[in-house]
Coordinates of C-alpha atoms and ligand atoms in Angstrom, one line a residue:
Chain A
M1 CA 120.6 92.8 92.3
S2 CA 121.6 96.7 94.0
H3 CA 125.5 95.6 94.9
Y4 CA 128.0 93.3 93.0
R5 CA 131.4 92.7 94.5
V6 CA 134.7 94.3 92.7
E7 CA 137.9 94.3 94.5
P8 CA 137.5 96.6 97.2
Y9 CA 138.9 99.7 96.3
T10 CA 139.5 102.8 98.0
P11 CA 138.1 106.3 95.9
R12 CA 139.1 109.5 96.6
L13 CA 136.6 112.2 96.2
V14 CA 133.0 111.3 96.2
L15 CA 130.3 112.7 94.8
G16 CA 126.9 111.8 97.2
L17 CA 123.4 112.4 96.2
E18 CA 120.8 112.1 98.9
S19 CA 116.4 112.2 98.7
S20 CA 114.1 109.8 100.0
C21 CA 112.3 112.0 102.3
D22 CA 111.8 116.5 102.2
E23 CA 116.0 117.5 101.8
T24 CA 117.8 117.0 98.9
S25 CA 121.3 117.4 99.3
V26 CA 124.7 117.1 97.1
A27 CA 128.0 116.5 99.1
L28 CA 131.9 116.0 97.9
L29 CA 134.0 114.3 100.5
E30 CA 137.7 114.0 100.2
D31 CA 139.3 110.3 101.3
G32 CA 136.7 109.6 103.1
R33 CA 136.8 112.3 105.7
H34 CA 137.2 115.4 104.5
C35 CA 133.8 117.2 103.7
R36 CA 134.9 119.8 101.2
V37 CA 130.9 120.5 100.5
N38 CA 127.8 119.3 102.1
L39 CA 124.7 121.0 101.1
V40 CA 121.0 120.3 101.5
S41 CA 117.5 121.9 100.4
S42 CA 115.4 121.4 103.7
Q43 CA 111.6 121.4 102.4
V44 CA 110.0 122.0 105.7
A45 CA 108.2 125.2 104.9
L46 CA 106.7 123.5 101.7
H47 CA 105.4 121.1 104.1
E48 CA 104.5 123.0 106.9
K49 CA 100.7 124.1 105.8
Y50 CA 100.1 119.9 105.4
G51 CA 101.5 119.7 108.9
G52 CA 103.7 116.9 107.0
V53 CA 105.3 115.9 104.3
V54 CA 103.3 115.2 101.1
P55 CA 105.0 112.9 99.0
E56 CA 104.2 115.0 95.7
V57 CA 105.1 118.2 96.8
A58 CA 107.9 116.6 98.0
C59 CA 108.3 115.0 94.7
R60 CA 107.7 118.2 92.4
A61 CA 110.9 120.4 94.8
H62 CA 113.7 117.2 94.7
M63 CA 112.9 117.3 90.7
E64 CA 113.3 121.2 90.8
V65 CA 116.2 121.6 93.0
L66 CA 118.5 118.2 92.9
N67 CA 120.7 119.3 89.4
P68 CA 121.1 123.6 90.6
L69 CA 122.8 121.6 93.7
L70 CA 124.7 119.8 91.7
E71 CA 126.1 122.8 90.0
E72 CA 126.5 124.6 93.1
A73 CA 128.1 122.3 94.7
M74 CA 130.8 121.4 91.7
E75 CA 131.4 125.3 91.4
R76 CA 131.8 125.8 95.4
A77 CA 133.9 122.5 95.6
G78 CA 136.0 124.6 92.4
C79 CA 136.1 120.7 90.8
R80 CA 135.1 118.9 87.7
F81 CA 132.6 116.7 86.9
S82 CA 135.9 114.2 85.8
E83 CA 137.5 114.4 88.8
L84 CA 135.0 112.2 90.8
D85 CA 135.9 109.2 91.3
A86 CA 132.6 107.3 92.4
V87 CA 129.3 108.5 93.1
A88 CA 127.4 106.9 95.6
V89 CA 123.6 106.9 96.8
T90 CA 120.7 107.0 98.6
H91 CA 118.4 103.9 96.8
G92 CA 116.4 103.9 100.2
P93 CA 113.7 103.2 101.8
G94 CA 112.4 106.5 101.5
L95 CA 109.8 107.6 99.1
V96 CA 109.9 106.0 96.3
G97 CA 109.4 108.7 93.7
A98 CA 111.5 110.7 95.6
V99 CA 114.4 107.9 96.1
L100 CA 114.5 107.3 92.1
L101 CA 115.2 111.2 91.1
G102 CA 118.6 110.8 92.7
V103 CA 119.4 107.1 91.8
A104 CA 117.8 108.7 88.3
A105 CA 120.9 111.5 88.1
A106 CA 123.4 108.9 90.3
K107 CA 123.4 106.9 86.7
T108 CA 123.7 108.9 84.9
L109 CA 126.0 111.2 86.3
A110 CA 128.2 107.1 86.8
G111 CA 127.2 105.5 83.9
L112 CA 128.8 108.5 81.6
L113 CA 131.8 109.3 83.6
E114 CA 132.5 105.8 83.4
I115 CA 133.4 105.5 87.6
P116 CA 131.7 103.3 90.0
L117 CA 127.9 103.6 91.5
I118 CA 127.0 102.5 94.7
G119 CA 123.4 102.0 96.5
V120 CA 123.6 103.0 99.7
N121 CA 120.8 102.5 101.8
H122 CA 119.4 105.8 103.9
L123 CA 119.8 103.3 107.4
E124 CA 123.2 103.0 106.8
G125 CA 124.4 106.6 105.5
H126 CA 123.1 107.8 109.6
L127 CA 125.4 105.3 110.6
Y128 CA 127.9 106.4 109.3
S129 CA 127.4 110.5 109.9
T130 CA 129.0 109.4 113.3
F131 CA 132.9 108.9 111.3
L132 CA 132.5 112.1 109.4
E133 CA 133.6 114.0 112.5
H134 CA 134.8 110.9 114.5
P135 CA 136.6 109.3 112.5
D136 CA 138.7 107.0 114.3
L137 CA 136.0 106.2 116.7
E138 CA 136.7 103.0 118.3
L139 CA 133.9 99.6 117.2
P140 CA 131.6 97.7 118.1
L141 CA 129.2 100.9 117.4
V142 CA 125.8 101.0 119.4
C143 CA 123.8 103.7 117.9
L144 CA 120.3 105.3 118.3
L145 CA 119.1 105.9 114.8
V146 CA 115.8 108.4 115.4
S147 CA 114.3 110.5 113.2
G148 CA 110.9 110.9 111.7
G149 CA 110.7 107.6 109.8
H150 CA 112.9 105.8 111.7
T151 CA 113.3 104.3 115.1
Q152 CA 116.4 101.5 115.9
I153 CA 119.1 100.9 117.3
V154 CA 121.9 99.4 115.7
E155 CA 125.1 97.4 116.9
M156 CA 127.6 97.8 114.4
T157 CA 131.4 95.6 114.8
T158 CA 133.3 96.4 112.0
P159 CA 132.5 98.3 108.5
G160 CA 129.4 96.7 106.9
A161 CA 129.4 94.6 110.3
Y162 CA 125.5 96.0 111.6
R163 CA 122.5 93.8 113.5
V164 CA 119.4 95.8 113.7
L165 CA 118.9 95.4 117.3
G166 CA 115.5 96.2 117.9
S167 CA 113.1 98.6 115.6
T168 CA 109.8 100.4 116.5
R169 CA 106.0 98.7 116.0
D170 CA 104.3 101.2 115.0
D171 CA 105.1 105.1 115.3
A172 CA 108.8 106.5 115.2
A173 CA 110.4 108.7 117.4
G174 CA 109.5 111.6 115.3
E175 CA 106.2 110.8 114.4
A176 CA 105.1 110.6 118.1
F177 CA 107.3 114.0 118.6
D178 CA 104.8 115.7 115.2
K179 CA 101.9 114.3 116.3
V180 CA 101.2 114.9 120.4
A181 CA 102.9 118.3 118.5
K182 CA 99.9 118.5 116.0
A183 CA 97.1 117.7 119.1
L184 CA 98.6 120.7 121.0
G185 CA 97.9 122.6 117.9
L186 CA 102.3 123.6 117.7
G187 CA 102.8 123.3 114.7
Y188 CA 105.1 121.5 111.8
P189 CA 107.9 120.0 112.6
G190 CA 106.8 119.2 116.3
G191 CA 110.4 117.8 117.6
P192 CA 111.5 121.4 117.5
R193 CA 108.5 123.1 118.9
I194 CA 108.0 120.3 121.3
D195 CA 111.7 120.6 122.7
Q196 CA 111.1 124.3 123.0
A197 CA 108.4 124.5 125.3
A198 CA 109.7 121.0 127.6
R199 CA 112.4 122.9 128.5
R200 CA 109.4 125.6 129.6
G201 CA 107.3 123.0 132.0
D202 CA 107.9 119.9 134.4
P203 CA 108.4 117.0 133.9
S204 CA 107.2 115.6 136.8
R205 CA 104.3 116.9 136.7
L206 CA 102.2 113.9 134.7
S207 CA 103.2 110.8 134.7
L208 CA 103.2 108.9 131.4
P209 CA 103.3 104.9 130.7
R210 CA 107.4 104.0 129.5
P211 CA 106.0 101.4 126.8
M212 CA 108.7 98.8 127.2
R213 CA 111.2 100.2 128.9
E214 CA 112.2 97.0 130.7
V215 CA 112.2 94.7 128.1
G216 CA 113.9 94.0 124.7
Y217 CA 114.9 96.7 122.2
E218 CA 111.6 97.6 119.5
F219 CA 110.1 100.4 120.9
S220 CA 106.3 100.8 120.7
F221 CA 105.5 104.8 120.5
S222 CA 102.0 104.5 119.9
G223 CA 100.4 104.2 123.3
L224 CA 102.1 106.9 124.6
K225 CA 100.9 109.4 122.1
T226 CA 97.2 107.5 123.1
A227 CA 98.0 108.3 126.3
V228 CA 98.7 112.3 126.0
L229 CA 95.7 112.8 123.6
V230 CA 93.7 111.3 126.6
H231 CA 94.7 113.4 129.0
L232 CA 94.5 116.0 126.1
Q233 CA 90.4 115.1 127.0
S234 CA 90.4 115.6 130.7
T235 CA 89.4 118.1 133.6
D236 CA 93.0 118.3 135.6
R237 CA 95.0 119.3 132.6
V238 CA 98.7 119.9 133.3
S239 CA 99.8 123.4 131.6
D240 CA 100.7 122.8 127.8
D241 CA 104.6 123.4 128.5
D242 CA 104.5 120.8 131.8
L243 CA 102.6 118.1 128.8
C244 CA 105.7 118.7 126.0
A245 CA 108.0 118.3 129.3
S246 CA 106.6 114.6 130.7
F247 CA 106.0 113.9 127.6
Q248 CA 109.4 114.5 125.9
D249 CA 110.9 113.0 128.8
A250 CA 108.8 109.6 128.7
V251 CA 110.6 109.5 125.0
V252 CA 113.3 110.1 125.8
D253 CA 113.8 108.3 129.0
V254 CA 112.7 105.4 126.8
L255 CA 115.2 105.6 124.1
V256 CA 118.1 106.3 126.6
T257 CA 117.6 103.1 128.5
K258 CA 117.3 100.9 126.2
T259 CA 120.4 102.8 123.7
L260 CA 122.4 101.8 126.9
R261 CA 120.8 98.2 127.3
A262 CA 121.8 97.1 124.3
A263 CA 125.6 99.2 124.5
R264 CA 126.4 97.0 128.1
T265 CA 125.1 94.0 126.7
C266 CA 127.2 93.9 123.1
G267 CA 130.5 95.5 124.9
A268 CA 130.3 97.9 123.0
R269 CA 133.4 101.2 123.5
T270 CA 131.3 104.1 121.2
V271 CA 127.5 105.2 121.4
A272 CA 125.9 107.3 118.7
V273 CA 122.7 109.1 118.3
A274 CA 121.4 109.8 114.4
G275 CA 119.1 111.0 112.6
G276 CA 116.6 114.2 113.1
V277 CA 115.5 113.2 116.7
A278 CA 119.4 113.4 117.5
A279 CA 118.5 117.2 118.0
N280 CA 116.4 117.0 121.0
S281 CA 118.1 119.1 123.8
G282 CA 116.8 116.3 126.6
L283 CA 118.0 113.8 124.8
R284 CA 121.4 114.9 123.5
R285 CA 121.7 115.6 127.3
R286 CA 119.9 112.7 129.2
M287 CA 122.2 110.0 126.6
E288 CA 125.7 112.0 127.6
E289 CA 124.2 111.4 131.0
A290 CA 124.0 108.0 131.2
C291 CA 126.8 107.1 128.7
Q292 CA 129.2 109.3 130.7
K293 CA 127.7 106.9 134.1
A294 CA 128.5 104.1 131.7
G295 CA 131.7 105.4 131.1
I296 CA 131.2 104.5 126.9
P297 CA 132.2 107.5 124.7
L298 CA 128.9 109.3 123.1
R299 CA 130.4 110.4 119.8
S300 CA 127.0 111.9 118.7
P301 CA 126.9 114.1 115.0
S302 CA 126.6 117.8 115.4
I303 CA 123.0 118.7 114.2
G304 CA 123.7 119.6 110.9
L305 CA 124.6 115.8 110.1
C306 CA 122.2 114.1 112.0
T307 CA 119.6 114.9 110.0
D308 CA 119.3 114.1 106.0
N309 CA 121.9 115.2 103.9
A310 CA 124.6 113.3 101.3
A311 CA 128.1 113.7 102.7
M312 CA 126.5 110.8 105.2
I313 CA 126.0 109.0 101.6
A314 CA 129.4 109.7 100.3
R315 CA 130.6 108.5 103.6
A316 CA 128.9 105.2 103.9
G317 CA 129.1 105.1 100.0
W318 CA 133.5 105.1 100.5
E319 CA 133.0 101.8 103.0
L320 CA 131.1 99.6 100.9
A321 CA 133.8 100.6 98.0
R322 CA 137.0 99.6 100.4
L323 CA 134.1 96.5 101.6
G324 CA 134.8 95.5 97.2
L325 CA 130.9 96.8 96.8
R326 CA 129.4 98.7 93.2
S327 CA 125.8 98.7 92.3
P328 CA 125.0 98.0 88.1
L329 CA 123.2 100.8 86.6
T330 CA 119.4 99.1 87.0
L331 CA 119.8 99.9 90.8
D332 CA 116.3 100.4 91.5
A333 CA 114.9 102.4 93.7
R334 CA 113.4 100.5 96.9
P335 CA 110.9 102.0 99.0
N336 CA 111.3 99.8 102.4
L337 CA 115.6 98.5 101.8
P338 CA 115.6 97.1 105.4
L339 CA 118.9 97.6 106.9
T340 CA 121.4 94.6 105.9
P341 CA 124.8 93.7 106.9
R342 CA 127.6 94.1 103.9
V343 CA 129.9 91.1 105.6
Chain B
M1 CA 123.1 118.5 59.7
N2 CA 124.7 115.3 61.7
T3 CA 124.7 116.5 64.9
L4 CA 124.0 113.5 67.3
V5 CA 121.0 113.3 68.9
A6 CA 119.9 111.4 72.6
G7 CA 115.8 111.1 72.7
L8 CA 114.1 109.9 76.0
D9 CA 110.7 109.0 76.6
C10 CA 109.5 107.3 79.6
T11 CA 106.1 109.3 80.6
G12 CA 103.5 106.4 80.7
E13 CA 103.2 102.1 80.3
T14 CA 106.5 102.5 78.4
Y15 CA 109.9 104.2 77.6
S16 CA 111.9 104.1 75.1
V17 CA 115.7 105.4 74.0
A18 CA 117.3 106.0 70.7
L19 CA 120.4 108.0 69.1
M20 CA 120.1 109.6 65.8
R21 CA 122.6 111.1 63.8
G22 CA 120.2 113.6 61.2
A23 CA 117.4 111.8 60.8
D24 CA 119.1 108.1 60.5
C25 CA 117.6 106.3 63.8
L26 CA 121.5 104.3 65.3
A27 CA 120.1 102.2 67.6
E28 CA 116.5 102.4 69.8
S29 CA 115.6 100.8 72.6
G30 CA 112.5 100.4 74.8
G31 CA 109.9 97.7 77.0
T32 CA 106.7 97.8 78.2
S33 CA 106.4 98.3 81.6
A34 CA 106.3 101.3 83.8
R35 CA 108.0 99.8 87.1
A36 CA 111.1 99.0 84.8
H37 CA 111.8 102.2 83.1
L38 CA 112.8 103.4 86.7
R39 CA 115.6 100.7 86.4
L40 CA 116.4 100.8 82.8
L41 CA 116.1 104.3 80.9
F42 CA 119.5 104.9 81.3
P43 CA 121.2 101.8 81.0
A44 CA 118.8 101.8 78.0
L45 CA 120.9 104.4 76.7
T46 CA 124.2 102.8 77.5
E47 CA 123.5 100.0 75.4
C48 CA 122.3 102.0 72.6
A49 CA 125.3 103.6 72.4
S50 CA 127.1 101.1 72.3
R51 CA 124.9 98.4 69.5
A52 CA 125.4 102.3 67.9
G53 CA 129.6 101.9 67.8
V54 CA 129.0 106.1 69.3
R55 CA 129.8 107.4 72.5
L56 CA 127.4 109.4 75.1
A57 CA 130.1 111.9 75.3
D58 CA 130.2 113.0 72.1
L59 CA 126.4 114.5 71.9
D60 CA 125.2 118.0 70.6
R61 CA 122.1 117.7 72.0
V62 CA 119.8 115.9 74.3
A63 CA 115.5 115.7 73.7
V64 CA 113.2 114.3 76.1
T65 CA 108.8 114.1 76.5
A66 CA 108.6 117.1 79.6
G67 CA 104.7 116.4 79.3
P68 CA 102.0 116.2 79.5
G69 CA 102.1 112.5 81.3
S70 CA 102.7 110.2 84.4
F71 CA 104.3 113.0 87.3
T72 CA 107.0 110.5 88.1
G73 CA 108.2 109.0 84.9
L74 CA 107.9 113.2 83.8
R75 CA 110.1 113.5 86.7
L76 CA 112.8 110.8 86.0
G77 CA 113.3 112.0 82.5
I78 CA 114.1 115.5 83.4
V79 CA 116.3 114.4 85.6
T80 CA 117.8 112.4 83.4
A81 CA 118.5 114.3 79.9
R82 CA 119.2 117.4 83.0
T83 CA 122.3 115.8 84.2
M84 CA 123.3 113.9 80.7
A85 CA 123.5 118.2 80.1
Q86 CA 125.3 118.5 82.8
V87 CA 127.8 116.3 82.7
L88 CA 128.3 116.8 79.4
G89 CA 127.8 120.2 78.2
C90 CA 125.2 119.4 75.9
R91 CA 122.4 121.3 74.9
V92 CA 118.8 119.9 75.9
V93 CA 115.3 120.1 74.4
P94 CA 111.8 119.5 75.4
V95 CA 109.9 118.0 73.2
D96 CA 106.5 117.9 73.9
T97 CA 104.4 114.3 74.7
L98 CA 101.6 114.6 72.1
E99 CA 103.5 115.8 69.0
A100 CA 106.4 112.7 69.7
L101 CA 102.9 110.7 69.6
A102 CA 101.9 112.0 66.5
W103 CA 105.3 111.4 65.0
N104 CA 104.3 107.7 64.8
V105 CA 101.4 108.2 62.4
P106 CA 103.6 109.5 59.1
D107 CA 101.9 111.2 56.2
S108 CA 97.7 112.7 58.0
P109 CA 96.1 115.9 57.7
R110 CA 94.7 115.5 60.9
V111 CA 96.3 113.5 64.1
V112 CA 94.7 113.7 66.5
A113 CA 97.5 112.5 69.4
A114 CA 95.3 111.3 73.1
L115 CA 97.1 110.6 76.1
D116 CA 94.5 108.7 79.0
A117 CA 95.1 111.0 81.8
R118 CA 92.7 108.8 83.9
R119 CA 90.4 110.1 86.5
G120 CA 87.9 110.7 83.7
E121 CA 90.4 112.6 81.5
I122 CA 92.2 112.5 78.4
F123 CA 95.4 115.4 77.5
A124 CA 94.9 115.9 73.7
A125 CA 96.1 117.7 70.6
C126 CA 95.7 118.0 67.1
F127 CA 98.3 117.7 64.2
E128 CA 99.2 117.8 60.9
T129 CA 102.2 115.2 59.2
R130 CA 103.5 115.3 56.3
A131 CA 107.2 114.1 54.9
G132 CA 109.6 114.7 58.0
E133 CA 107.3 117.4 59.9
C134 CA 104.9 117.5 62.7
L135 CA 102.5 121.3 62.9
R136 CA 100.8 121.1 65.4
L137 CA 97.3 122.6 64.9
T138 CA 95.8 123.1 68.5
E139 CA 97.6 123.9 72.0
D140 CA 97.5 121.0 75.0
R141 CA 94.2 120.2 76.7
A142 CA 92.4 117.9 78.5
F143 CA 89.6 116.7 78.0
T144 CA 86.8 115.0 79.2
P145 CA 85.3 112.1 76.8
E146 CA 82.6 114.2 75.5
E147 CA 84.0 116.9 75.9
L148 CA 86.8 115.4 72.8
A149 CA 84.6 113.0 70.9
G150 CA 82.7 116.9 70.3
A151 CA 86.1 118.6 69.2
L152 CA 87.0 115.5 67.0
E153 CA 83.2 116.5 65.1
S154 CA 84.1 120.0 65.1
W155 CA 87.8 119.5 63.6
G156 CA 85.8 117.3 61.1
G157 CA 88.0 113.8 62.0
G158 CA 91.1 112.7 62.3
V159 CA 93.2 110.3 63.3
L160 CA 93.2 108.5 66.9
V161 CA 96.4 108.1 68.8
G162 CA 97.6 106.8 72.2
S163 CA 96.8 105.6 75.3
A164 CA 93.1 106.8 75.2
A165 CA 92.1 105.3 71.9
A166 CA 92.6 101.7 73.5
R167 CA 90.1 103.2 76.8
Y168 CA 87.9 105.8 74.6
G169 CA 88.6 104.0 70.9
P170 CA 84.6 102.6 71.0
V171 CA 82.9 105.6 71.6
L172 CA 85.3 107.9 70.2
S173 CA 85.2 106.1 67.0
Q174 CA 81.5 106.8 66.7
V175 CA 82.1 110.2 65.2
P176 CA 82.6 110.2 61.7
G177 CA 85.8 110.9 60.3
V178 CA 87.5 109.2 63.2
R179 CA 89.7 106.5 62.6
V180 CA 91.0 105.1 65.5
L181 CA 94.0 103.2 65.1
P182 CA 95.6 100.9 67.7
P183 CA 97.7 100.3 70.3
V184 CA 100.6 98.6 68.9
F185 CA 101.5 102.5 67.6
A186 CA 100.5 104.3 71.2
Q187 CA 104.2 103.6 72.0
I188 CA 106.3 106.8 71.8
R189 CA 110.0 106.4 70.5
G190 CA 112.9 107.9 71.3
S191 CA 114.1 108.3 67.3
A192 CA 109.9 110.6 68.0
V193 CA 111.4 112.5 70.2
A194 CA 114.8 113.0 68.6
L195 CA 112.9 114.0 65.2
A196 CA 110.9 116.5 67.4
G197 CA 113.8 117.5 69.1
R198 CA 116.0 118.1 66.5
R199 CA 114.5 121.0 64.8
A200 CA 113.2 123.0 68.6
D201 CA 115.0 125.2 70.4
P202 CA 117.1 124.4 72.8
V203 CA 117.2 125.5 76.5
A204 CA 119.4 126.1 79.6
A205 CA 119.8 122.2 81.5
L206 CA 118.2 123.7 84.5
D207 CA 115.2 125.3 82.5
L208 CA 113.9 122.1 81.5
A209 CA 111.4 121.9 83.5
P210 CA 108.0 119.4 83.3
T211 CA 104.5 119.8 81.7
Y212 CA 102.0 118.6 83.8
L213 CA 99.3 119.9 82.9
R214 CA 97.0 118.9 85.3
S215 CA 97.3 121.0 88.6
A216 CA 98.8 120.4 91.4
E217 CA 96.0 120.8 93.6
V218 CA 94.2 117.3 92.1
Q219 CA 96.7 115.4 92.4
L220 CA 96.7 116.2 96.7
H221 CA 93.1 115.5 96.1
G222 CA 92.5 114.6 99.8
V223 CA 95.4 116.2 101.3
Q224 CA 94.3 120.0 102.5
P225 CA 96.7 122.8 103.9
Ligands
ZN1 ZN1 117.3 109.6 107.4

């Protein structure tokens, strides 16, 4: 069991912990909206030479930085442990050995301080990242969660009432970016590099498939990735910049088309894009244009809050507290934790 | 010496925590599933505290096995101990896993603590135990079973304890003077960790680090830069 019900409560100061993939993060959130500190230690440089996240390398790095980061967060916020009112922690999905380190620290803090422990689904954290800068955004919200590990469209009608409209059947969008970048020898992480090259290229030079663009809310990017790899073998190759532009255009087209269709179908009052790929400039621009045309406000988090961070975990935890949810000290790390509604 | 010490171990297939006041064990708790210790390590500690009628806030120090052992388990124990020390402002002491294991065999001139490190390797070291003391005779080292058999022979035998005893016992017990203890003695106890940590020098919470003993490259086999 990961949660039990209690009387709804509103913690004033929530400590957030995030360690599910390749960023370690500690945040302090006051009154659900004022972010006193949000420290993120990224491991990108460590994984660069392997061309992807290596679990053992990630776990070692999390272990090394987690406690120093906690110390620094408390110091910078000028806060004592005794002032904390709740601890929110990512307990999945993610690398199990990494998730459990955040969970271990969170349990210890909550147990010793005798304050509520709140397990947060990492995807739920991304959903609420939007609220950090737009606390008054209107629901229902349709959010595109897009990163190296996940690609899904989620509807939130009221806090805690989530519905996953569609996920990816194979590669996550960010994964497709990484694989194409690797094939082009652009290095890791692929997203920013392709984004950069795409700005110099012409997206109309190469016509690439838009997998499942017109049907449903599910995604499939492996066919598109394969089409790019096949083109690389062909004799009439376009330039790398044009290839990046065409590839990015195809991915963005699918992401934007499906998100807007979901928003119209659900009667969304707000659209958001969260997750690491939300930093992609092509996606941001196209989503902005599409939302403007549809007359639905786009409220995406700023780039620092799109990538993995603990402020969003603290924000989600604060929301779960107000729904009367609390986790036992036996909370487990769940590598494949699905996003399920809380109400 | 009325200090209150917590001892934690989750470096292997079992986990154990204990609260000690001086040489007295107030409460000890644990289990045998490697999967469960991820969930139950900290709750076991709070359970011990309530059974013993003490507050974890009154802890003077936290002793934790810092390796060798399962990488995941090591990190779990270390993060838990570090966080305890940060919140409580108490001292933290790393304890060698093999030494904690050697405490399971009291009053023996030669205890060989040996962990099955998988991939045909054994982490082992040799100790002498006397009433309330455990003296190290050799440094921790990785051995192949053949190398350990040779070492045991050169040490003139000894009492073999730990997870490697179960796996390699039939071979190693052939060495003259070697006595192999059954698996029930292979569980590292939180009380032994606390006893070992009672005398050792504490470190700052953030300086507590694991001893992996095996190089990162071994674990990253197949993932070449
Ligand atoms: Zn994420």
